[in-house]
Short mmCIF file of C-alpha atoms in Angstrom, two decimals:
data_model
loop_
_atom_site.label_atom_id
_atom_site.label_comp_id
_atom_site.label_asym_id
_atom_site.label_seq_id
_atom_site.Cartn_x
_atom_site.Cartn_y
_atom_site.Cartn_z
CA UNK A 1 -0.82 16.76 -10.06
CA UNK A 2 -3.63 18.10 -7.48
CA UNK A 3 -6.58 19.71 -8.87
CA UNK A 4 -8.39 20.65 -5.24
CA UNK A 5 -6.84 19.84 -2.00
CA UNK A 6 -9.34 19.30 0.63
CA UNK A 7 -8.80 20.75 3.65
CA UNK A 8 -8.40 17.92 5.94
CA UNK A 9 -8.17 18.92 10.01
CA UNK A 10 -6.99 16.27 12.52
CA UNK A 11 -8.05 17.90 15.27
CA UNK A 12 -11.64 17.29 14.36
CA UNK A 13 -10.72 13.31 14.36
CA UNK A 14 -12.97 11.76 17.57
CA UNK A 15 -11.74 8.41 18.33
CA UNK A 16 -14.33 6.69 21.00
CA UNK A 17 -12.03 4.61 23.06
CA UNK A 18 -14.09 1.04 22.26
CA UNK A 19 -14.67 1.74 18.76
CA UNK A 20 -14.00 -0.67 16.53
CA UNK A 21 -13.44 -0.64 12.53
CA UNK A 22 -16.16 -0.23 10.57
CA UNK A 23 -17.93 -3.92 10.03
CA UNK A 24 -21.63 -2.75 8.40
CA UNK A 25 -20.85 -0.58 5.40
CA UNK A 26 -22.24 -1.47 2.47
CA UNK A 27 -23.01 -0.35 -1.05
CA UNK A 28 -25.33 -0.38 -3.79
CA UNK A 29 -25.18 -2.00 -6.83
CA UNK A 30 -22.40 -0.69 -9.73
CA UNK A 31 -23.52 -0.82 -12.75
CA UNK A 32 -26.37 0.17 -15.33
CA UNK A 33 -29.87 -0.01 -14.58
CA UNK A 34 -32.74 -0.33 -17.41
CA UNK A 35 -33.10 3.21 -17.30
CA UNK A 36 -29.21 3.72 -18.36
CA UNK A 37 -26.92 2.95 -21.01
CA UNK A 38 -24.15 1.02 -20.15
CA UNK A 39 -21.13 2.86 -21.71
CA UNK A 40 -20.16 6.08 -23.00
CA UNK A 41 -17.05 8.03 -23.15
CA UNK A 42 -16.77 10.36 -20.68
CA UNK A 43 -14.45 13.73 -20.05
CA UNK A 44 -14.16 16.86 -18.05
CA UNK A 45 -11.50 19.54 -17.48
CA UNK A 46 -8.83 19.34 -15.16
CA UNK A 47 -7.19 22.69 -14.07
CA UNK A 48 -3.77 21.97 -13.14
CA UNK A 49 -1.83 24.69 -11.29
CA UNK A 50 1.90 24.92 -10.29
CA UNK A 51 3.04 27.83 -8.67
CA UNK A 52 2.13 31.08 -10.56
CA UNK A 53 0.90 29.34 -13.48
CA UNK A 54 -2.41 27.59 -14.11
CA UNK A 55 -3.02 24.83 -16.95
CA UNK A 56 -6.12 22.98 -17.94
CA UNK A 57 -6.10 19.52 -19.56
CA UNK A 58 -8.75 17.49 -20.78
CA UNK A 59 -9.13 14.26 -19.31
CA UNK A 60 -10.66 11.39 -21.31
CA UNK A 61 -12.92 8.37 -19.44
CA UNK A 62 -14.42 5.67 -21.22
CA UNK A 63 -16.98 5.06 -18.23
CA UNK A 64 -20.29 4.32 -18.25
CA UNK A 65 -22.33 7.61 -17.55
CA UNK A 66 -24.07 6.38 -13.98
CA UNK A 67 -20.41 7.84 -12.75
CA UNK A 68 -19.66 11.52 -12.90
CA UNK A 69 -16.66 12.78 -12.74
CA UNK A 70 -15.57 15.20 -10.30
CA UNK A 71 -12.17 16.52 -9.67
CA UNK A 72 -8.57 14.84 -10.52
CA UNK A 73 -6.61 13.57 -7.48
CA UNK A 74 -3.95 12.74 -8.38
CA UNK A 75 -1.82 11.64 -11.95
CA UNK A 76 2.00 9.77 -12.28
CA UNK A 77 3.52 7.30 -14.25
CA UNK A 78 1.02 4.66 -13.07
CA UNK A 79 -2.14 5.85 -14.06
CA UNK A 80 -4.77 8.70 -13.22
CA UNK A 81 -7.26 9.02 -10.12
CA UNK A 82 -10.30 11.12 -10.33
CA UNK A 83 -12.84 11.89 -7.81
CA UNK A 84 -16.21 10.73 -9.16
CA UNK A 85 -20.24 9.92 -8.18
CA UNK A 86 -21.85 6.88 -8.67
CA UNK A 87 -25.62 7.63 -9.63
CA UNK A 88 -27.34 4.43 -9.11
CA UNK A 89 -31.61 4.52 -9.40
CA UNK A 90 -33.31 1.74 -7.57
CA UNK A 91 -35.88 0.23 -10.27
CA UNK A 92 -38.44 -0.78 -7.98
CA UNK A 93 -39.23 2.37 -6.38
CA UNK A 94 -36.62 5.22 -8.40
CA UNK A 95 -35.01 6.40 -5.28
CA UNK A 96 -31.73 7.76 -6.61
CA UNK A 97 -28.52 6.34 -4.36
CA UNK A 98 -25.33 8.69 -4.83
CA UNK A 99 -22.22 7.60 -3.85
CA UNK A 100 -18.69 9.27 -3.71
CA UNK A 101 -16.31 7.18 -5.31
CA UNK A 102 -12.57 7.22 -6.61
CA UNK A 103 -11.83 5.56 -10.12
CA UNK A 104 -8.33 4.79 -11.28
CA UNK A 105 -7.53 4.96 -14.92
CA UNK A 106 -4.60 2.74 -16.20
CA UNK A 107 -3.14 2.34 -19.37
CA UNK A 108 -0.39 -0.64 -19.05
CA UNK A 109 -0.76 -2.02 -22.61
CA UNK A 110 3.02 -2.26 -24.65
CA UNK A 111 4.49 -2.23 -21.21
CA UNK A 112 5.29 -5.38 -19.36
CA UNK A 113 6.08 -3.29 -16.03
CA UNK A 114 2.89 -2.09 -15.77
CA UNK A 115 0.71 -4.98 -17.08
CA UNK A 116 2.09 -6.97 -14.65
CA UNK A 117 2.03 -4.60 -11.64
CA UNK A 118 -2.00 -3.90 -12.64
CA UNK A 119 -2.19 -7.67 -13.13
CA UNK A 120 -0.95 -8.20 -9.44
CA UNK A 121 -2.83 -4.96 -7.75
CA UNK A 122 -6.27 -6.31 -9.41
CA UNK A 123 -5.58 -10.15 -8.45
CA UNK A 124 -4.25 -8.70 -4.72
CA UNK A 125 -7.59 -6.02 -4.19
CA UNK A 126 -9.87 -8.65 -5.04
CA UNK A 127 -8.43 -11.66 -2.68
CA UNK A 128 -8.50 -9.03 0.11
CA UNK A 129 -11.56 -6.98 -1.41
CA UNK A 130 -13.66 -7.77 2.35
CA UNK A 131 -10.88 -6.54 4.45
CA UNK A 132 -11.97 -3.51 6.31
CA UNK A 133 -8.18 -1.65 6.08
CA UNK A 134 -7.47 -2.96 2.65
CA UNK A 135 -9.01 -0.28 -0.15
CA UNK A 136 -12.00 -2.04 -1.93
CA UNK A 137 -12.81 -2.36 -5.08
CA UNK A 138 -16.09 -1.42 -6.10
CA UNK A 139 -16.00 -2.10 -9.90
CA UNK A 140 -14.32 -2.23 -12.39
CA UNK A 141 -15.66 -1.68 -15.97
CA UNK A 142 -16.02 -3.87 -18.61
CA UNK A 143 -14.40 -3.48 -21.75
CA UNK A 144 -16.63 -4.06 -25.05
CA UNK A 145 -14.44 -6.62 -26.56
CA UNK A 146 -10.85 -7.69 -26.74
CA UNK A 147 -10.15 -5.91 -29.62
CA UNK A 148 -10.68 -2.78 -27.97
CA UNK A 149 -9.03 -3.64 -24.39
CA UNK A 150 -6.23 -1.30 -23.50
CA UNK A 151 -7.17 0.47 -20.78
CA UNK A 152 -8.50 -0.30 -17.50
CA UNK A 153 -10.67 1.63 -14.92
CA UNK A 154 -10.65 0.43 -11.48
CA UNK A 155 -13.49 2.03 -9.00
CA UNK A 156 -12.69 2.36 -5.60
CA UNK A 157 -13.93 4.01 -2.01
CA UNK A 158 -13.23 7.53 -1.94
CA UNK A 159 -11.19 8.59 1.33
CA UNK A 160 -10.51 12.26 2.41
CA UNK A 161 -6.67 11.87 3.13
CA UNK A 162 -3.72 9.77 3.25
CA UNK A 163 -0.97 9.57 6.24
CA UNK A 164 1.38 11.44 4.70
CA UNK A 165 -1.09 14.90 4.45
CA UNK A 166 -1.61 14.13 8.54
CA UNK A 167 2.13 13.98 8.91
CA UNK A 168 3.43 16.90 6.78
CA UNK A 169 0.50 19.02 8.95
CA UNK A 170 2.10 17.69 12.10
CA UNK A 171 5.97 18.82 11.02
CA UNK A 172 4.67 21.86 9.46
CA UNK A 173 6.01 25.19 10.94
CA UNK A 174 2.75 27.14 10.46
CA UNK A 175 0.73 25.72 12.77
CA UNK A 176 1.38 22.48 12.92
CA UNK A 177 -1.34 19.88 14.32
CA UNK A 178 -0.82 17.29 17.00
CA UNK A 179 -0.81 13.66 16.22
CA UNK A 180 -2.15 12.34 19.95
CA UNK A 181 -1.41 8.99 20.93
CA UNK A 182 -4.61 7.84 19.98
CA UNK A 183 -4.44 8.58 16.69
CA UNK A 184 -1.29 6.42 16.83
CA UNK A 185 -2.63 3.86 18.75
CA UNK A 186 -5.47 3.17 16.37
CA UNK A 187 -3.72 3.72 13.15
CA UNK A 188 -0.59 1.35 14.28
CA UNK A 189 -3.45 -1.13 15.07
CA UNK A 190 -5.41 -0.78 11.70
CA UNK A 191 -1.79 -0.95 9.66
CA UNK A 192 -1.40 -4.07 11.24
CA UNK A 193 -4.63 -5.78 10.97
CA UNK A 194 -4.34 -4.94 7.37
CA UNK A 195 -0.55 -6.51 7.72
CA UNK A 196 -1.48 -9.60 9.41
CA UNK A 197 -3.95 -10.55 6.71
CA UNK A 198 -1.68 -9.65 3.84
CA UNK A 199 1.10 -11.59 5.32
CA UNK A 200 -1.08 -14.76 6.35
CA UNK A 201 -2.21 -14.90 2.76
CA UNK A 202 1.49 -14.93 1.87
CA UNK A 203 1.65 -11.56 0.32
CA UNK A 204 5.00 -8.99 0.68
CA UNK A 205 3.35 -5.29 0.37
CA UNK A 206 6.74 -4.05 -0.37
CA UNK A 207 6.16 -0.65 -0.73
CA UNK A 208 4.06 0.40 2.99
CA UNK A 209 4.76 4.21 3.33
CA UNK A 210 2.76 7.12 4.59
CA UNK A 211 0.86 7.89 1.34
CA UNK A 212 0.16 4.14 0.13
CA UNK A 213 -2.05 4.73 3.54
CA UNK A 214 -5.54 6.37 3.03
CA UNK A 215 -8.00 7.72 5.89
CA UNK A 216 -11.06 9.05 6.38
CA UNK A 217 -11.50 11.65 8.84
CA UNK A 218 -13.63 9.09 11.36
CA UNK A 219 -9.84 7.83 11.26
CA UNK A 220 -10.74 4.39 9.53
CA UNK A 221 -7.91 3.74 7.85
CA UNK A 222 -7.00 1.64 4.19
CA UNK A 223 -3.90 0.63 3.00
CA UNK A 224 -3.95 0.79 -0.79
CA UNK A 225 -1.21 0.09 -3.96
CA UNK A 226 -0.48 -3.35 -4.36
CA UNK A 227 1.12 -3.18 -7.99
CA UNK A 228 4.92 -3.70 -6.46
CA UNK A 229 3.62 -6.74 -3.53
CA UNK A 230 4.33 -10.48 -4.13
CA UNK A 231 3.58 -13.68 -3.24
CA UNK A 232 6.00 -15.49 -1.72
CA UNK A 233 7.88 -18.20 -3.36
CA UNK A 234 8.48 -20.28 0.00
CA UNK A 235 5.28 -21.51 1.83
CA UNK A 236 7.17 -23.38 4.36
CA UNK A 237 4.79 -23.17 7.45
CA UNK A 238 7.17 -23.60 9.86
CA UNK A 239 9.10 -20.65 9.26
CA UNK A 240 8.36 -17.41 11.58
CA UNK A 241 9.34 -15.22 8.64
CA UNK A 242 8.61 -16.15 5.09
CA UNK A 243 11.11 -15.80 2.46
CA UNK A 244 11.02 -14.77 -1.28
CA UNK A 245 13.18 -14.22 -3.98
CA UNK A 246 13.11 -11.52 -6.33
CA UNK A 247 14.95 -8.61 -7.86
CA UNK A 248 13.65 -5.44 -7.53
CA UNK A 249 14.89 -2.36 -5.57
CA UNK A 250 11.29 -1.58 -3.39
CA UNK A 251 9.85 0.75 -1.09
CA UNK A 252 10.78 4.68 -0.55
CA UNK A 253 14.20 4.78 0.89
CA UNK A 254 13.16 6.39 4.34
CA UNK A 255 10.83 3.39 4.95
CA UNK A 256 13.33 0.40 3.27
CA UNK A 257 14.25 -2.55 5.96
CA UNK A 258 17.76 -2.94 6.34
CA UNK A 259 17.91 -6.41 4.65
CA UNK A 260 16.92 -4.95 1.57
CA UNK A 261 20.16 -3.20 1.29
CA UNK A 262 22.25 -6.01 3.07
CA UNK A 263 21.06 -8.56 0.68
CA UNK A 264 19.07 -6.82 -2.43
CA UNK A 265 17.66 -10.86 -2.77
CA UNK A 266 15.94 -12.46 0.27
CA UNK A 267 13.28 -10.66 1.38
CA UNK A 268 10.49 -11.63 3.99
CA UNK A 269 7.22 -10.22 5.68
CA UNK A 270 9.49 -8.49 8.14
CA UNK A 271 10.19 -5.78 5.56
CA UNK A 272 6.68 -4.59 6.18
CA UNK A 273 6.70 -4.76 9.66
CA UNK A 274 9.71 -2.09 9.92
CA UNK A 275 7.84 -0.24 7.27
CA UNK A 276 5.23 -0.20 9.83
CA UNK A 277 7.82 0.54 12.39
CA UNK A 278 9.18 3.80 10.51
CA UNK A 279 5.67 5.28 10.04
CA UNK A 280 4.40 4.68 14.11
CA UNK A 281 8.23 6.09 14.73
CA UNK A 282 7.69 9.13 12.55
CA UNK A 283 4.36 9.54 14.18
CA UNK A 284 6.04 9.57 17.66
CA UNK A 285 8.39 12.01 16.09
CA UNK A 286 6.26 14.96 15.54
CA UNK A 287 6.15 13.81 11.98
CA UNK A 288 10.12 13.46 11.09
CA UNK A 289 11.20 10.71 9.78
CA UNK A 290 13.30 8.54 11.68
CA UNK A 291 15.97 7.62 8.78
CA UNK A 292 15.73 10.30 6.12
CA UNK A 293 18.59 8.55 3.83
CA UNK A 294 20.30 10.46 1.08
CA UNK A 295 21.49 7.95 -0.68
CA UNK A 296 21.76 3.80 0.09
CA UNK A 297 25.08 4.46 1.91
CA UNK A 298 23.59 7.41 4.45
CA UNK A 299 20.52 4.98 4.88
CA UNK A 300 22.51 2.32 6.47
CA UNK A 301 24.61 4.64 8.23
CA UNK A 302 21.14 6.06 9.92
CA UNK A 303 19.68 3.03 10.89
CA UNK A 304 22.96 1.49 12.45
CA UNK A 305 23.54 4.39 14.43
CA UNK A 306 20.63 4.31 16.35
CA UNK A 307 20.35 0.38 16.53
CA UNK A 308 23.79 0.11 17.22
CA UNK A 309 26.28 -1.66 15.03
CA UNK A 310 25.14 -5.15 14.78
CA UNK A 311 26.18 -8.42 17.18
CA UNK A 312 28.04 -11.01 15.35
CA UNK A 313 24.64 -13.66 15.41
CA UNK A 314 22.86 -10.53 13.31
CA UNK A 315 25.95 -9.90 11.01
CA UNK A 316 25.69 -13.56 10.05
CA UNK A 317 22.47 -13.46 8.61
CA UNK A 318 23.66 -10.41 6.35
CA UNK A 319 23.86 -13.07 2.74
CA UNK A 320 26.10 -10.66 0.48
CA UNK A 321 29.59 -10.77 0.94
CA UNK A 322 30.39 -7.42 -0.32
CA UNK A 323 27.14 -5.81 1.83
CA UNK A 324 29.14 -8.00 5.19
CA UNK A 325 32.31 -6.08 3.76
CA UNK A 326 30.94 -2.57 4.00
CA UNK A 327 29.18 -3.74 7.62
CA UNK A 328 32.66 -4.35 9.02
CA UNK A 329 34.13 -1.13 7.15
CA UNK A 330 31.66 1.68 9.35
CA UNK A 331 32.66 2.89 12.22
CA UNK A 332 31.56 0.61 15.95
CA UNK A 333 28.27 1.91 17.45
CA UNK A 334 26.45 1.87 20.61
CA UNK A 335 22.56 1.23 20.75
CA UNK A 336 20.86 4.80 21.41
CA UNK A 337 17.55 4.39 23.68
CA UNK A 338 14.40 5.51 21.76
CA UNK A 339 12.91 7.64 24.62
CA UNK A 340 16.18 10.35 24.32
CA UNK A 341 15.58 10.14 20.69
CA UNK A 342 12.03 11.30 20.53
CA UNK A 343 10.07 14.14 21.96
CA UNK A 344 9.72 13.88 25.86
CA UNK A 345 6.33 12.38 27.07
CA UNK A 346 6.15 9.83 24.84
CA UNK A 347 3.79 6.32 25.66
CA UNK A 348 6.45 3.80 26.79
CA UNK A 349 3.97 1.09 25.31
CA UNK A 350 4.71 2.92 22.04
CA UNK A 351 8.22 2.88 22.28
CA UNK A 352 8.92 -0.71 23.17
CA UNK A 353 6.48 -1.40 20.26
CA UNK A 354 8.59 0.75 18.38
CA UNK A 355 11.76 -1.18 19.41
CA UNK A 356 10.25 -4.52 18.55
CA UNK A 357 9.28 -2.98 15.21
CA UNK A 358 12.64 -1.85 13.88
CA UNK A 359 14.99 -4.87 15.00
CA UNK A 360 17.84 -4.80 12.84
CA UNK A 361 17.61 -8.99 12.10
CA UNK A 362 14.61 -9.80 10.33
CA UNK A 363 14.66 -13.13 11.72
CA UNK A 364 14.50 -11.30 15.20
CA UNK A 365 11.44 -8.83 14.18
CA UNK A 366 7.97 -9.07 15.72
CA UNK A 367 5.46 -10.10 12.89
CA UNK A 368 2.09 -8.57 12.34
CA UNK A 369 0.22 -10.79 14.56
CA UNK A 370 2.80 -11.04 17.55
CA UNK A 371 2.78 -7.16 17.63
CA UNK A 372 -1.35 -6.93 17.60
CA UNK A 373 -1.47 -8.21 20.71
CA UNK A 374 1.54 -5.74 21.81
CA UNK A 375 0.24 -3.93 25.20
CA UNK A 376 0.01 -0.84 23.22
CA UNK A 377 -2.89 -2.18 21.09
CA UNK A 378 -4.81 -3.72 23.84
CA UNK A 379 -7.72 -1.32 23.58
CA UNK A 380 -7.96 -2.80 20.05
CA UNK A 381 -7.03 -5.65 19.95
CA UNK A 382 -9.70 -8.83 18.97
CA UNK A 383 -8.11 -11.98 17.64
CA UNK A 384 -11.69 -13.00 16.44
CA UNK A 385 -11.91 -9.93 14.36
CA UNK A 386 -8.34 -9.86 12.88
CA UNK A 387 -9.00 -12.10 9.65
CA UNK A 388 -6.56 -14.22 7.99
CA UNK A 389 -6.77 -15.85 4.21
CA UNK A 390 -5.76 -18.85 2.60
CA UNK A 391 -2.01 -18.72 1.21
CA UNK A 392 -1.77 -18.04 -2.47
CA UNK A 393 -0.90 -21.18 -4.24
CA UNK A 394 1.42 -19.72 -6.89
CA UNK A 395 2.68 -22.71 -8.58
CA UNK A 396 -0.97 -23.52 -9.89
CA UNK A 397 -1.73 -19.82 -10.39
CA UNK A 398 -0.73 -18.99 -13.64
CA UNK A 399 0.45 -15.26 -13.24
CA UNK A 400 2.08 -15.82 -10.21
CA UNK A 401 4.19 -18.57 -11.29
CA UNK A 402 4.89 -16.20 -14.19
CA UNK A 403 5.29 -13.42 -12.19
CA UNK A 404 8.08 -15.26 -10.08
CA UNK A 405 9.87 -16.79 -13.46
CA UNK A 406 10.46 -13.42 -15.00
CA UNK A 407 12.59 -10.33 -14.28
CA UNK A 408 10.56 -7.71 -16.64
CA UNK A 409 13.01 -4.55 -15.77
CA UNK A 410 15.82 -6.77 -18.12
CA UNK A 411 13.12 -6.99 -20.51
CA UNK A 412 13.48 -7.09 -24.84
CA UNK A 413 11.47 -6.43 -27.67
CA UNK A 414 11.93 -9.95 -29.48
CA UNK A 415 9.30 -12.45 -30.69
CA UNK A 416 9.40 -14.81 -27.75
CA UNK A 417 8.33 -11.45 -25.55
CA UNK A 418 6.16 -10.16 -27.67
CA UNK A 419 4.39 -13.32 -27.09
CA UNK A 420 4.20 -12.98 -23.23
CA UNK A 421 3.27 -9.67 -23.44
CA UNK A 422 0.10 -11.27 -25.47
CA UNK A 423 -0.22 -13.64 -22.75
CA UNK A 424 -0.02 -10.42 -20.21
CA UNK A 425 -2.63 -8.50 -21.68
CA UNK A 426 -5.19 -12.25 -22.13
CA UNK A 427 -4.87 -12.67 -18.39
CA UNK A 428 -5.11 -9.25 -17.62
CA UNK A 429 -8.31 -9.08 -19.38
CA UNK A 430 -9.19 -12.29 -18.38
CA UNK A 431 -9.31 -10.39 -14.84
CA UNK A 432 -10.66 -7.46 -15.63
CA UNK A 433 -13.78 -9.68 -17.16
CA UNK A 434 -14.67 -12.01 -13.98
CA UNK A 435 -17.12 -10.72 -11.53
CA UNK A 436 -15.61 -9.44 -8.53
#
């Protein structure tokens, strides 16, 4: 639920063609000073409104009282954002530093979908926690004891927007703003700086789509929610695309890769690079999406009508039977060009981009780093300022090893779980506990 929507205007986004991401921001301490006790519930009222009725709610924070709450962002199944300011006093001299900040409140305790999705944001945000489009983590508060550990409060930057706000604006009827080309030049390039890191650390995102992608209205952008992402059981080197196993159904239909649906077990870094691919193409597309799927059958039947029905190498790498079946059961297709699909005018840079994005075999797909130094990027483009990270070792991690053992949507209340869940919630605090 929204409490204020900020009105957030693309056309006053300046992009200075040789601007880089921002490298020198810094913040203040978190936490108490002398001067300040260190915790003490904390609450305000929410006014939720929908349609021609209003509601108010109170909303209950167990924060120290240095942060303020402001305004609620945004609430779901997950967990509950707020808007909030972080009042920090300098001891030496008592200059007072405010800063705007966003703090997510999670309760995942009893439920081993959500203990282990926090477990795996927290672990992800803090290995990439000094990556300029990753979303930081500030702090995170300490609970008192064990005991009294069930619910967590991550505190994060505080952006104005996400991609999706931009596009809806630029597909809106009432007038609609333009999305220029260097908007999408410099978002496409931030997406996948933030990609190529991810993926060199051997990390799946799994779930890239317009609003897991924040911005500020300087146009630096942040990808953020890591709770579905995993590390990847292979770390084979030598392969161009990295392979996992798992068993999830992931990302929003409209921005699934087509071996998720061909397969629904071997998945690889590629599925974030046509991810990627969907968003620049719905950018290109006055802000309609290129594949808006009703169902997993109309999905397929989008995609394979504008890529073309698929040669016989491609078909081969297709792993289910039955999913090779239905393949060979839709109708023969032609490849359709990109340029008739989209508006007239369009970069040609973007669209061969685009093309090399959304190749049907994943095997075939440009990764993160090929595409960054894609023509299209070139005003961006720095391989000396495009980090990568170590790869996760996940058999000597303990979560991650447990993470990759377990399918926790079959899950049962019986003893043995109830002792993993114990396990779950010791790690998690475990976590939660360790400086950042």
């Amino acid at each position: 639920m929204i409490q204020t929507v900020k009105v957030f205007n693309i056309k006053q986004f300046s992009i200075n063609k040789v601007r880089k991401p921002s490298r020198t921001q810094t913040f203040h301490k978190f936490g108490a000073t002398k001067e300040q006790p260190d915790q003490k519930p904390n609450s305000f009222i929410a006014k939720m409104s929908n349609q021609s009725t209003v509601k108010t709610k109170k909303i209950k924070f167990n924060i120290p009282p240095y942060y303020q709450l402001k305004e609620l962002i945004g609430e779901g199944a997950y967990g509950i954002v707020v808007s909030a300011v972080h009042n920090y006093l300098i001891p030496e001299t008592n200059e007072q530093i405010l800063t705007n900040v966003a703090i997510k409140k999670i309760l995942p305790m009893g439920k081993p979908l959500l203990l282990t999705r926090t477990l795996r944001e927290l672990k992800l945000l803090k290995l990439f926690n000094d990556h300029e489009n990753i979303i930081t983590v500030l702090d995170i508060v300490k609970p008192n004891t064990y005991e009294s550990f069930n619910e967590i409060y991550l505190v994060q930057e505080l952006m104005d927007t996400d991609l999706s706000k931009i596009i809806n604006s630029a597909r809106s009827s009432n007038n609609p703003v333009e999305i220029t080309n260097d908007h999408m030049q410099y978002f496409t390039y931030q997406i996948l700086r933030a990609l190529k890191a991810i993926h060199s650390a051997r990390v799946i995102h799994r779930d890239l789509k317009p609003s897991n992608i924040l911005l500020n209205s300087n146009c630096d952008l942040k990808i953020c929610d890591f709770g579905l992402s995993r590390c990847l059981l292979s770390s084979s080197s030598s392969k161009e695309s990295l392979v996992g196993f798992m068993t999830e159904y992931v990302a929003t239909r409209w921005y699934r890769a087509p071996e998720i649906m061909l397969s629904f077990q071997e998945y690889s870094t590629a599925m974030d690079i046509w991810s990627c691919g969907c968003i620049l193409g719905e950018m290109l597309n006055n802000g309609k999406p290129l594949f808006p799927g009703r169902d997993y059958h109309h999905q397929l039947w989008l995609i394979l009508d504008v890529l073309g029905t698929p040669s016989e190498e491609d078909y081969d790498t297709i792993k289910s039977t039955r999913a090779k079946s239905y393949v060979k059961s839709l109708p023969s297709t032609q490849r359709k060009n990109w340029a008739d699909l989209l508006p007239p005018g369009r970069d040609p840079l973007a669209i061969d981009l685009l093309e090399k994005l959304l190749t049907f075999n994943p095997y075939k797909r440009i990764s993160a780093k090929e595409a960054l130094k894609h023509p299209y990027l070139q005003l961006y483009h720095d391989p000396q300022d495009e980090p990568e990270y170590q790869p996760i070792d996940v058999l000597e991690d303990r979560f991650w090893k447990l993470d990759s053992d377990i399918n926790f949507q079959s899950w049962e209340e019986n003893e043995e779980n109830s002792e993993l869940m114990e396990l779950l919630k010791k790690l998690l605090y475990e976590e939660v506990v360790k400086p950042l």
